[in-house]
PDB file of N, CA, C and O in Angstrom:
ATOM      1  N   MET A  20     -36.153  24.415  29.719  1.00  0.00           N
ATOM      2  CA  MET A  20     -35.450  25.850  29.348  1.00  0.00           C
ATOM      3  C   MET A  20     -34.122  25.367  30.343  1.00  0.00           C
ATOM      4  O   MET A  20     -33.549  26.522  30.266  1.00  0.00           O
ATOM      5  N   SER A  21     -34.222  24.641  30.645  1.00  0.00           N
ATOM      6  CA  SER A  21     -32.351  24.495  31.654  1.00  0.00           C
ATOM      7  C   SER A  21     -31.405  24.164  31.061  1.00  0.00           C
ATOM      8  O   SER A  21     -30.260  24.838  31.461  1.00  0.00           O
ATOM      9  N   GLN A  22     -31.761  24.743  29.189  1.00  0.00           N
ATOM     10  CA  GLN A  22     -30.446  24.384  28.435  1.00  0.00           C
ATOM     11  C   GLN A  22     -29.704  26.064  28.355  1.00  0.00           C
ATOM     12  O   GLN A  22     -30.141  27.090  28.645  1.00  0.00           O
ATOM     13  N   ASN A  23     -28.507  25.544  28.281  1.00  0.00           N
ATOM     14  CA  ASN A  23     -28.104  26.761  28.433  1.00  0.00           C
ATOM     15  C   ASN A  23     -27.936  27.270  26.925  1.00  0.00           C
ATOM     16  O   ASN A  23     -27.106  25.887  26.267  1.00  0.00           O
ATOM     17  N   LEU A  24     -28.042  28.643  26.249  1.00  0.00           N
ATOM     18  CA  LEU A  24     -27.597  29.185  25.070  1.00  0.00           C
ATOM     19  C   LEU A  24     -26.616  29.425  24.556  1.00  0.00           C
ATOM     20  O   LEU A  24     -27.065  30.707  25.491  1.00  0.00           O
ATOM     21  N   SER A  25     -25.800  29.984  23.773  1.00  0.00           N
ATOM     22  CA  SER A  25     -25.396  30.884  23.212  1.00  0.00           C
ATOM     23  C   SER A  25     -26.130  32.216  23.288  1.00  0.00           C
ATOM     24  O   SER A  25     -27.450  31.944  23.247  1.00  0.00           O
ATOM     25  N   VAL A  26     -25.805  33.152  23.006  1.00  0.00           N
ATOM     26  CA  VAL A  26     -26.267  35.113  23.031  1.00  0.00           C
ATOM     27  C   VAL A  26     -26.530  34.417  21.593  1.00  0.00           C
ATOM     28  O   VAL A  26     -28.406  35.132  21.776  1.00  0.00           O
ATOM     29  N   ASP A  27     -26.439  33.976  20.940  1.00  0.00           N
ATOM     30  CA  ASP A  27     -26.869  33.935  19.462  1.00  0.00           C
ATOM     31  C   ASP A  27     -27.317  33.183  19.311  1.00  0.00           C
ATOM     32  O   ASP A  27     -29.526  33.589  18.848  1.00  0.00           O
ATOM     33  N   GLN A  28     -28.128  31.650  20.257  1.00  0.00           N
ATOM     34  CA  GLN A  28     -29.096  31.437  19.972  1.00  0.00           C
ATOM     35  C   GLN A  28     -30.256  31.840  20.841  1.00  0.00           C
ATOM     36  O   GLN A  28     -31.695  31.827  20.143  1.00  0.00           O
ATOM     37  N   GLU A  29     -29.840  32.404  21.392  1.00  0.00           N
ATOM     38  CA  GLU A  29     -31.031  32.911  22.974  1.00  0.00           C
ATOM     39  C   GLU A  29     -32.029  33.985  21.908  1.00  0.00           C
ATOM     40  O   GLU A  29     -32.711  34.358  21.423  1.00  0.00           O
ATOM     41  N   LEU A  30     -30.696  34.860  21.021  1.00  0.00           N
ATOM     42  CA  LEU A  30     -31.627  35.607  20.092  1.00  0.00           C
ATOM     43  C   LEU A  30     -32.343  34.863  18.496  1.00  0.00           C
ATOM     44  O   LEU A  30     -33.597  35.547  18.528  1.00  0.00           O
ATOM     45  N   VAL A  31     -32.118  33.997  18.495  1.00  0.00           N
ATOM     46  CA  VAL A  31     -32.617  33.385  17.887  1.00  0.00           C
ATOM     47  C   VAL A  31     -33.801  32.927  17.785  1.00  0.00           C
ATOM     48  O   VAL A  31     -35.253  32.841  17.686  1.00  0.00           O
ATOM     49  N   SER A  32     -34.084  32.096  19.139  1.00  0.00           N
ATOM     50  CA  SER A  32     -34.507  31.965  20.132  1.00  0.00           C
ATOM     51  C   SER A  32     -35.857  32.968  20.326  1.00  0.00           C
ATOM     52  O   SER A  32     -36.962  32.392  19.927  1.00  0.00           O
ATOM     53  N   ASP A  33     -35.675  34.261  20.544  1.00  0.00           N
ATOM     54  CA  ASP A  33     -36.832  35.066  20.535  1.00  0.00           C
ATOM     55  C   ASP A  33     -37.230  36.013  19.445  1.00  0.00           C
ATOM     56  O   ASP A  33     -38.208  35.894  19.405  1.00  0.00           O
ATOM     57  N   VAL A  34     -36.596  35.714  18.249  1.00  0.00           N
ATOM     58  CA  VAL A  34     -36.923  36.127  17.651  1.00  0.00           C
ATOM     59  C   VAL A  34     -38.374  34.769  16.713  1.00  0.00           C
ATOM     60  O   VAL A  34     -39.226  35.194  16.608  1.00  0.00           O
ATOM     61  N   VAL A  35     -37.984  33.582  17.225  1.00  0.00           N
ATOM     62  CA  VAL A  35     -38.849  32.293  16.565  1.00  0.00           C
ATOM     63  C   VAL A  35     -40.051  32.384  17.354  1.00  0.00           C
ATOM     64  O   VAL A  35     -40.784  32.335  16.854  1.00  0.00           O
ATOM     65  N   ALA A  36     -39.800  32.398  18.615  1.00  0.00           N
ATOM     66  CA  ALA A  36     -41.002  32.814  19.600  1.00  0.00           C
ATOM     67  C   ALA A  36     -41.853  34.234  18.749  1.00  0.00           C
ATOM     68  O   ALA A  36     -43.281  34.197  18.908  1.00  0.00           O
ATOM     69  N   CYS A  37     -40.739  35.202  18.715  1.00  0.00           N
ATOM     70  CA  CYS A  37     -41.798  36.337  18.471  1.00  0.00           C
ATOM     71  C   CYS A  37     -42.859  36.015  16.770  1.00  0.00           C
ATOM     72  O   CYS A  37     -43.831  36.382  16.756  1.00  0.00           O
ATOM     73  N   GLN A  38     -42.408  35.431  16.302  1.00  0.00           N
ATOM     74  CA  GLN A  38     -42.824  34.941  14.904  1.00  0.00           C
ATOM     75  C   GLN A  38     -43.659  33.986  14.744  1.00  0.00           C
ATOM     76  O   GLN A  38     -45.371  34.481  14.963  1.00  0.00           O
ATOM     77  N   LEU A  39     -43.880  33.274  16.198  1.00  0.00           N
ATOM     78  CA  LEU A  39     -45.290  32.277  16.211  1.00  0.00           C
ATOM     79  C   LEU A  39     -45.554  32.895  17.389  1.00  0.00           C
ATOM     80  O   LEU A  39     -47.239  32.952  16.397  1.00  0.00           O
ATOM     81  N   VAL A  40     -45.905  33.971  17.734  1.00  0.00           N
ATOM     82  CA  VAL A  40     -46.785  34.578  18.102  1.00  0.00           C
ATOM     83  C   VAL A  40     -47.523  35.713  17.013  1.00  0.00           C
ATOM     84  O   VAL A  40     -49.068  35.532  17.288  1.00  0.00           O
ATOM     85  N   ILE A  41     -46.781  36.528  16.879  1.00  0.00           N
ATOM     86  CA  ILE A  41     -46.883  37.718  15.327  1.00  0.00           C
ATOM     87  C   ILE A  41     -48.505  36.499  14.892  1.00  0.00           C
ATOM     88  O   ILE A  41     -49.328  37.245  14.360  1.00  0.00           O
ATOM     89  N   LYS A  42     -47.691  35.291  14.295  1.00  0.00           N
ATOM     90  CA  LYS A  42     -48.554  34.581  13.903  1.00  0.00           C
ATOM     91  C   LYS A  42     -50.011  34.001  13.915  1.00  0.00           C
ATOM     92  O   LYS A  42     -51.051  33.900  13.928  1.00  0.00           O
ATOM     93  N   GLN A  43     -49.960  34.129  15.166  1.00  0.00           N
ATOM     94  CA  GLN A  43     -51.534  33.784  16.188  1.00  0.00           C
ATOM     95  C   GLN A  43     -51.979  35.243  16.480  1.00  0.00           C
ATOM     96  O   GLN A  43     -53.208  34.979  15.623  1.00  0.00           O
ATOM     97  N   ILE A  44     -51.432  36.264  16.153  1.00  0.00           N
ATOM     98  CA  ILE A  44     -51.865  37.460  16.358  1.00  0.00           C
ATOM     99  C   ILE A  44     -52.590  38.203  15.293  1.00  0.00           C
ATOM    100  O   ILE A  44     -53.517  38.048  15.002  1.00  0.00           O
ATOM    101  N   LEU A  45     -52.020  37.519  14.402  1.00  0.00           N
ATOM    102  CA  LEU A  45     -52.422  37.660  12.728  1.00  0.00           C
ATOM    103  C   LEU A  45     -53.557  36.906  11.919  1.00  0.00           C
ATOM    104  O   LEU A  45     -54.094  37.396  11.265  1.00  0.00           O
ATOM    105  N   ASP A  46     -53.527  35.493  12.959  1.00  0.00           N
ATOM    106  CA  ASP A  46     -54.777  34.939  12.231  1.00  0.00           C
ATOM    107  C   ASP A  46     -56.031  35.649  13.048  1.00  0.00           C
ATOM    108  O   ASP A  46     -57.121  35.560  12.616  1.00  0.00           O
ATOM    109  N   VAL A  47     -56.043  35.644  14.290  1.00  0.00           N
ATOM    110  CA  VAL A  47     -56.771  36.162  15.337  1.00  0.00           C
ATOM    111  C   VAL A  47     -57.989  37.960  14.403  1.00  0.00           C
ATOM    112  O   VAL A  47     -58.785  37.923  14.111  1.00  0.00           O
ATOM    113  N   ILE A  48     -56.864  38.551  14.133  1.00  0.00           N
ATOM    114  CA  ILE A  48     -56.936  39.962  13.410  1.00  0.00           C
ATOM    115  C   ILE A  48     -57.899  39.940  12.183  1.00  0.00           C
ATOM    116  O   ILE A  48     -58.800  40.220  11.675  1.00  0.00           O
ATOM    117  N   ASP A  49     -57.459  38.335  11.126  1.00  0.00           N
ATOM    118  CA  ASP A  49     -57.815  37.770   9.824  1.00  0.00           C
ATOM    119  C   ASP A  49     -58.993  37.479  10.594  1.00  0.00           C
ATOM    120  O   ASP A  49     -60.202  38.015   9.287  1.00  0.00           O
ATOM    121  N   VAL A  50     -59.395  36.994  11.588  1.00  0.00           N
ATOM    122  CA  VAL A  50     -61.092  36.445  11.898  1.00  0.00           C
ATOM    123  C   VAL A  50     -61.726  37.539  12.284  1.00  0.00           C
ATOM    124  O   VAL A  50     -63.059  37.743  12.115  1.00  0.00           O
ATOM    125  N   ILE A  51     -61.419  38.721  12.994  1.00  0.00           N
ATOM    126  CA  ILE A  51     -62.098  39.517  13.923  1.00  0.00           C
ATOM    127  C   ILE A  51     -61.944  41.367  13.320  1.00  0.00           C
ATOM    128  O   ILE A  51     -62.792  42.114  13.543  1.00  0.00           O
ATOM    129  N   ALA A  52     -61.242  41.004  12.637  1.00  0.00           N
ATOM    130  CA  ALA A  52     -60.771  42.802  12.093  1.00  0.00           C
ATOM    131  C   ALA A  52     -61.453  43.381  10.941  1.00  0.00           C
ATOM    132  O   ALA A  52     -61.286  42.513  10.293  1.00  0.00           O
ATOM    133  N   PRO A  53     -62.274  44.151  10.222  1.00  0.00           N
ATOM    134  CA  PRO A  53     -62.397  44.589   9.775  1.00  0.00           C
ATOM    135  C   PRO A  53     -61.554  45.013   8.597  1.00  0.00           C
ATOM    136  O   PRO A  53     -60.461  45.165   8.737  1.00  0.00           O
ATOM    137  N   VAL A  54     -62.154  44.496   7.000  1.00  0.00           N
ATOM    138  CA  VAL A  54     -61.238  45.165   6.137  1.00  0.00           C
ATOM    139  C   VAL A  54     -60.327  46.935   6.297  1.00  0.00           C
ATOM    140  O   VAL A  54     -58.873  46.915   6.258  1.00  0.00           O
ATOM    141  N   GLU A  55     -61.331  47.865   6.617  1.00  0.00           N
ATOM    142  CA  GLU A  55     -60.878  48.782   7.112  1.00  0.00           C
ATOM    143  C   GLU A  55     -59.867  48.907   8.574  1.00  0.00           C
ATOM    144  O   GLU A  55     -58.469  49.961   7.930  1.00  0.00           O
ATOM    145  N   VAL A  56     -60.032  47.780   9.592  1.00  0.00           N
ATOM    146  CA  VAL A  56     -58.781  48.300  10.822  1.00  0.00           C
ATOM    147  C   VAL A  56     -57.094  47.184   9.746  1.00  0.00           C
ATOM    148  O   VAL A  56     -56.276  47.481   9.977  1.00  0.00           O
ATOM    149  N   ARG A  57     -57.697  46.742   8.565  1.00  0.00           N
ATOM    150  CA  ARG A  57     -56.461  45.462   8.370  1.00  0.00           C
ATOM    151  C   ARG A  57     -55.509  47.224   7.734  1.00  0.00           C
ATOM    152  O   ARG A  57     -54.914  47.316   8.166  1.00  0.00           O
ATOM    153  N   GLU A  58     -56.909  47.480   6.651  1.00  0.00           N
ATOM    154  CA  GLU A  58     -55.841  48.574   5.760  1.00  0.00           C
ATOM    155  C   GLU A  58     -54.885  49.834   6.768  1.00  0.00           C
ATOM    156  O   GLU A  58     -54.013  50.162   6.046  1.00  0.00           O
ATOM    157  N   LYS A  59     -55.683  49.946   8.034  1.00  0.00           N
ATOM    158  CA  LYS A  59     -54.883  51.021   8.582  1.00  0.00           C
ATOM    159  C   LYS A  59     -53.448  50.678   9.475  1.00  0.00           C
ATOM    160  O   LYS A  59     -53.009  51.255   9.555  1.00  0.00           O
ATOM    161  N   MET A  60     -53.996  49.451   9.320  1.00  0.00           N
ATOM    162  CA  MET A  60     -52.238  48.262  10.282  1.00  0.00           C
ATOM    163  C   MET A  60     -51.587  48.726   9.341  1.00  0.00           C
ATOM    164  O   MET A  60     -50.198  49.291   9.666  1.00  0.00           O
ATOM    165  N   SER A  61     -51.302  48.607   7.962  1.00  0.00           N
ATOM    166  CA  SER A  61     -51.246  48.357   6.718  1.00  0.00           C
ATOM    167  C   SER A  61     -50.174  50.348   6.952  1.00  0.00           C
ATOM    168  O   SER A  61     -49.329  50.657   6.593  1.00  0.00           O
ATOM    169  N   ASN A  62     -51.231  51.068   6.369  1.00  0.00           N
ATOM    170  CA  ASN A  62     -50.678  52.400   6.023  1.00  0.00           C
ATOM    171  C   ASN A  62     -50.551  53.035   7.229  1.00  0.00           C
ATOM    172  O   ASN A  62     -49.399  54.135   7.041  1.00  0.00           O
ATOM    173  N   GLN A  63     -50.418  52.622   8.482  1.00  0.00           N
ATOM    174  CA  GLN A  63     -49.615  53.141   9.942  1.00  0.00           C
ATOM    175  C   GLN A  63     -48.395  52.960  10.010  1.00  0.00           C
ATOM    176  O   GLN A  63     -47.461  54.464   9.776  1.00  0.00           O
ATOM    177  N   LEU A  64     -48.545  51.983   9.314  1.00  0.00           N
ATOM    178  CA  LEU A  64     -46.757  51.321   9.426  1.00  0.00           C
ATOM    179  C   LEU A  64     -46.179  51.973   8.143  1.00  0.00           C
ATOM    180  O   LEU A  64     -44.599  52.647   8.098  1.00  0.00           O
ATOM    181  N   LYS A  65     -46.558  52.401   6.604  1.00  0.00           N
ATOM    182  CA  LYS A  65     -46.243  53.160   5.879  1.00  0.00           C
ATOM    183  C   LYS A  65     -45.762  54.189   5.918  1.00  0.00           C
ATOM    184  O   LYS A  65     -45.591  55.497   4.914  1.00  0.00           O
ATOM    185  N   THR A  66     -47.044  55.234   6.727  1.00  0.00           N
ATOM    186  CA  THR A  66     -46.858  56.616   7.072  1.00  0.00           C
ATOM    187  C   THR A  66     -45.345  57.222   7.838  1.00  0.00           C
ATOM    188  O   THR A  66     -45.491  58.409   8.030  1.00  0.00           O
ATOM    189  N   ILE A  67     -44.530  56.159   8.684  1.00  0.00           N
ATOM    190  CA  ILE A  67     -43.719  55.790   9.565  1.00  0.00           C
ATOM    191  C   ILE A  67     -42.110  57.121   8.414  1.00  0.00           C
ATOM    192  O   ILE A  67     -41.968  56.732   7.047  1.00  0.00           O
ATOM    193  N   ASP A  68     -42.103  58.107   9.386  1.00  0.00           N
ATOM    194  CA  ASP A  68     -41.243  59.299   8.420  1.00  0.00           C
ATOM    195  C   ASP A  68     -39.452  58.856   8.362  1.00  0.00           C
ATOM    196  O   ASP A  68     -38.922  59.123   9.653  1.00  0.00           O
ATOM    197  N   PHE A  69     -39.092  58.529   7.923  1.00  0.00           N
ATOM    198  CA  PHE A  69     -37.457  57.760   8.518  1.00  0.00           C
ATOM    199  C   PHE A  69     -36.689  58.359   8.193  1.00  0.00           C
ATOM    200  O   PHE A  69     -35.881  58.386   8.481  1.00  0.00           O
ATOM    201  N   THR A  70     -37.098  59.930   7.655  1.00  0.00           N
ATOM    202  CA  THR A  70     -36.325  61.039   7.786  1.00  0.00           C
ATOM    203  C   THR A  70     -35.807  61.638   9.079  1.00  0.00           C
ATOM    204  O   THR A  70     -34.952  61.624   9.639  1.00  0.00           O
ATOM    205  N   ASN A  71     -37.053  61.841  10.107  1.00  0.00           N
ATOM    206  CA  ASN A  71     -37.463  62.180  10.892  1.00  0.00           C
ATOM    207  C   ASN A  71     -37.426  61.585  12.361  1.00  0.00           C
ATOM    208  O   ASN A  71     -37.251  61.803  13.766  1.00  0.00           O
ATOM    209  N   ASN A  72     -38.011  59.472  11.265  1.00  0.00           N
ATOM    210  CA  ASN A  72     -38.002  58.848  13.459  1.00  0.00           C
ATOM    211  C   ASN A  72     -36.341  58.403  13.591  1.00  0.00           C
ATOM    212  O   ASN A  72     -36.042  57.774  12.589  1.00  0.00           O
ATOM    213  N   ALA A  73     -36.509  58.543  14.482  1.00  0.00           N
ATOM    214  CA  ALA A  73     -34.448  58.295  15.316  1.00  0.00           C
ATOM    215  C   ALA A  73     -34.866  56.204  14.706  1.00  0.00           C
ATOM    216  O   ALA A  73     -33.811  55.319  14.559  1.00  0.00           O
ATOM    217  N   ALA A  74     -35.860  55.677  15.856  1.00  0.00           N
ATOM    218  CA  ALA A  74     -35.824  54.380  15.437  1.00  0.00           C
ATOM    219  C   ALA A  74     -35.685  53.929  14.166  1.00  0.00           C
ATOM    220  O   ALA A  74     -35.190  52.579  13.696  1.00  0.00           O
ATOM    221  N   ALA A  75     -36.746  54.678  13.174  1.00  0.00           N
ATOM    222  CA  ALA A  75     -36.306  53.762  11.859  1.00  0.00           C
ATOM    223  C   ALA A  75     -35.255  54.383  10.653  1.00  0.00           C
ATOM    224  O   ALA A  75     -34.725  54.237   9.728  1.00  0.00           O
ATOM    225  N   ALA A  76     -34.316  55.548  11.668  1.00  0.00           N
ATOM    226  CA  ALA A  76     -32.923  55.491  10.877  1.00  0.00           C
ATOM    227  C   ALA A  76     -32.518  54.214  10.703  1.00  0.00           C
ATOM    228  O   ALA A  76     -31.339  53.991   9.743  1.00  0.00           O
ATOM    229  N   ASP A  77     -32.383  53.787  11.762  1.00  0.00           N
ATOM    230  CA  ASP A  77     -31.956  52.379  12.322  1.00  0.00           C
ATOM    231  C   ASP A  77     -31.636  51.391  10.893  1.00  0.00           C
ATOM    232  O   ASP A  77     -33.130  50.787  10.935  1.00  0.00           O
ATOM    233  N   PRO A  78     -31.176  51.138  10.099  1.00  0.00           N
ATOM    234  CA  PRO A  78     -31.585  49.933   8.833  1.00  0.00           C
ATOM    235  C   PRO A  78     -31.817  48.276   9.478  1.00  0.00           C
ATOM    236  O   PRO A  78     -32.903  47.802   8.741  1.00  0.00           O
ATOM    237  N   VAL A  79     -31.652  47.750  10.249  1.00  0.00           N
ATOM    238  CA  VAL A  79     -32.662  46.587  10.922  1.00  0.00           C
ATOM    239  C   VAL A  79     -34.422  47.187  11.596  1.00  0.00           C
ATOM    240  O   VAL A  79     -34.857  46.327  10.949  1.00  0.00           O
ATOM    241  N   THR A  80     -34.367  48.286  12.335  1.00  0.00           N
ATOM    242  CA  THR A  80     -35.422  48.530  12.617  1.00  0.00           C
ATOM    243  C   THR A  80     -36.219  48.650  11.177  1.00  0.00           C
ATOM    244  O   THR A  80     -37.489  48.551  10.832  1.00  0.00           O
ATOM    245  N   ARG A  81     -35.060  49.643   9.866  1.00  0.00           N
ATOM    246  CA  ARG A  81     -36.326  49.597   8.999  1.00  0.00           C
ATOM    247  C   ARG A  81     -36.381  48.886   7.824  1.00  0.00           C
ATOM    248  O   ARG A  81     -38.132  48.445   7.858  1.00  0.00           O
ATOM    249  N   ARG A  82     -35.744  47.543   7.927  1.00  0.00           N
ATOM    250  CA  ARG A  82     -35.939  46.305   7.527  1.00  0.00           C
ATOM    251  C   ARG A  82     -37.428  45.586   8.167  1.00  0.00           C
ATOM    252  O   ARG A  82     -38.270  45.509   7.181  1.00  0.00           O
ATOM    253  N   ALA A  83     -37.300  45.724   9.342  1.00  0.00           N
ATOM    254  CA  ALA A  83     -38.398  45.193  10.399  1.00  0.00           C
ATOM    255  C   ALA A  83     -39.534  46.321   9.912  1.00  0.00           C
ATOM    256  O   ALA A  83     -40.612  44.938   9.312  1.00  0.00           O
ATOM    257  N   ILE A  84     -39.520  46.875   9.722  1.00  0.00           N
ATOM    258  CA  ILE A  84     -41.195  47.882   9.646  1.00  0.00           C
ATOM    259  C   ILE A  84     -41.532  47.348   7.955  1.00  0.00           C
ATOM    260  O   ILE A  84     -42.887  46.546   8.070  1.00  0.00           O
ATOM    261  N   GLN A  85     -40.721  47.686   6.941  1.00  0.00           N
ATOM    262  CA  GLN A  85     -40.804  47.224   5.625  1.00  0.00           C
ATOM    263  C   GLN A  85     -41.497  45.411   5.389  1.00  0.00           C
ATOM    264  O   GLN A  85     -42.309  45.223   4.847  1.00  0.00           O
ATOM    265  N   LYS A  86     -40.945  44.634   6.284  1.00  0.00           N
ATOM    266  CA  LYS A  86     -41.215  43.240   6.936  1.00  0.00           C
ATOM    267  C   LYS A  86     -42.936  43.076   6.925  1.00  0.00           C
ATOM    268  O   LYS A  86     -43.503  42.343   6.967  1.00  0.00           O
ATOM    269  N   ALA A  87     -42.941  43.960   8.545  1.00  0.00           N
ATOM    270  CA  ALA A  87     -44.272  44.079   8.472  1.00  0.00           C
ATOM    271  C   ALA A  87     -45.330  44.750   7.820  1.00  0.00           C
ATOM    272  O   ALA A  87     -46.293  43.581   7.586  1.00  0.00           O
ATOM    273  N   ILE A  88     -44.505  45.355   6.888  1.00  0.00           N
ATOM    274  CA  ILE A  88     -45.696  45.634   6.125  1.00  0.00           C
ATOM    275  C   ILE A  88     -46.094  44.841   5.310  1.00  0.00           C
ATOM    276  O   ILE A  88     -47.144  44.145   4.601  1.00  0.00           O
ATOM    277  N   ALA A  89     -45.199  44.437   4.696  1.00  0.00           N
ATOM    278  CA  ALA A  89     -45.747  42.917   3.740  1.00  0.00           C
ATOM    279  C   ALA A  89     -46.325  41.521   3.825  1.00  0.00           C
ATOM    280  O   ALA A  89     -47.306  41.610   3.531  1.00  0.00           O
ATOM    281  N   LEU A  90     -46.116  41.552   5.667  1.00  0.00           N
ATOM    282  CA  LEU A  90     -46.433  40.676   6.348  1.00  0.00           C
ATOM    283  C   LEU A  90     -48.138  41.303   6.187  1.00  0.00           C
ATOM    284  O   LEU A  90     -48.696  40.108   5.603  1.00  0.00           O
ATOM    285  N   ILE A  91     -48.738  42.057   6.369  1.00  0.00           N
ATOM    286  CA  ILE A  91     -49.972  42.483   6.912  1.00  0.00           C
ATOM    287  C   ILE A  91     -50.404  42.739   5.431  1.00  0.00           C
ATOM    288  O   ILE A  91     -51.816  41.942   5.786  1.00  0.00           O
ATOM    289  N   GLU A  92     -49.574  43.148   4.330  1.00  0.00           N
ATOM    290  CA  GLU A  92     -50.720  43.021   3.321  1.00  0.00           C
ATOM    291  C   GLU A  92     -50.580  41.600   2.517  1.00  0.00           C
ATOM    292  O   GLU A  92     -51.641  41.035   1.754  1.00  0.00           O
ATOM    293  N   LEU A  93     -49.596  40.771   3.117  1.00  0.00           N
ATOM    294  CA  LEU A  93     -49.596  39.449   2.078  1.00  0.00           C
ATOM    295  C   LEU A  93     -50.638  38.443   3.339  1.00  0.00           C
ATOM    296  O   LEU A  93     -51.437  38.118   2.376  1.00  0.00           O
ATOM    297  N   LYS A  94     -50.913  38.711   4.383  1.00  0.00           N
ATOM    298  CA  LYS A  94     -52.195  37.876   5.066  1.00  0.00           C
ATOM    299  C   LYS A  94     -53.335  38.532   4.464  1.00  0.00           C
ATOM    300  O   LYS A  94     -53.597  37.163   4.865  1.00  0.00           O
ATOM    301  N   PHE A  95     -53.414  39.917   4.607  1.00  0.00           N
ATOM    302  CA  PHE A  95     -55.133  40.028   4.671  1.00  0.00           C
ATOM    303  C   PHE A  95     -55.669  40.568   2.936  1.00  0.00           C
ATOM    304  O   PHE A  95     -56.143  40.975   2.780  1.00  0.00           O
ATOM    305  N   THR A  96     -54.621  39.853   2.300  1.00  0.00           N
ATOM    306  CA  THR A  96     -55.182  40.341   0.505  1.00  0.00           C
ATOM    307  C   THR A  96     -55.345  39.140   0.041  1.00  0.00           C
ATOM    308  O   THR A  96     -54.551  37.681  -0.199  1.00  0.00           O
ATOM    309  N   PRO A  97     -56.702  39.014  -0.013  1.00  0.00           N
ATOM    310  CA  PRO A  97     -57.677  37.673  -1.214  1.00  0.00           C
ATOM    311  C   PRO A  97     -56.174  37.204  -1.878  1.00  0.00           C
ATOM    312  O   PRO A  97     -55.641  37.863  -2.604  1.00  0.00           O
ATOM    313  N   GLN A  98     -56.604  35.718  -2.522  1.00  0.00           N
ATOM    314  CA  GLN A  98     -55.456  34.726  -2.703  1.00  0.00           C
ATOM    315  C   GLN A  98     -56.219  35.510  -4.562  1.00  0.00           C
ATOM    316  O   GLN A  98     -55.025  35.368  -5.169  1.00  0.00           O
ATOM    317  N   GLY A  99     -57.479  35.929  -4.841  1.00  0.00           N
ATOM    318  CA  GLY A  99     -57.050  36.492  -6.175  1.00  0.00           C
ATOM    319  C   GLY A  99     -56.895  37.687  -5.967  1.00  0.00           C
ATOM    320  O   GLY A  99     -56.372  37.635  -7.759  1.00  0.00           O
ATOM    321  N   GLU A 100     -55.674  38.368  -5.507  1.00  0.00           N
ATOM    322  CA  GLU A 100     -55.171  39.685  -5.592  1.00  0.00           C
ATOM    323  C   GLU A 100     -54.229  39.305  -5.056  1.00  0.00           C
ATOM    324  O   GLU A 100     -53.238  40.567  -5.964  1.00  0.00           O
ATOM    325  N   ALA A 101     -53.829  38.821  -4.903  1.00  0.00           N
ATOM    326  CA  ALA A 101     -52.200  38.695  -4.693  1.00  0.00           C
ATOM    327  C   ALA A 101     -51.556  38.399  -6.052  1.00  0.00           C
ATOM    328  O   ALA A 101     -51.955  37.989  -7.142  1.00  0.00           O
ATOM    329  N   HIS A 102     -50.278  38.997  -6.185  1.00  0.00           N
ATOM    330  CA  HIS A 102     -49.120  39.319  -7.053  1.00  0.00           C
ATOM    331  C   HIS A 102     -48.518  38.116  -6.842  1.00  0.00           C
ATOM    332  O   HIS A 102     -48.245  37.523  -6.844  1.00  0.00           O
TER     333      HIS A 102
END
């Protein structure tokens, strides 16, 4: 980690690191969490009120929330049910 990166490279590095950690967390949840917990995770994100939540008003955050919902649903939808 002695290499000097530009600000953009460091940001991309952070995003990739987060993606790797999230994948590991999803794999663990897939093994240990009952279906009800998985559905609750997705539903909690779906209930964010974009009109009253300051963070959700940001387009980048809003898109991130949408991606998170899609990722949870994709990860935990049995292959036979996936569209």
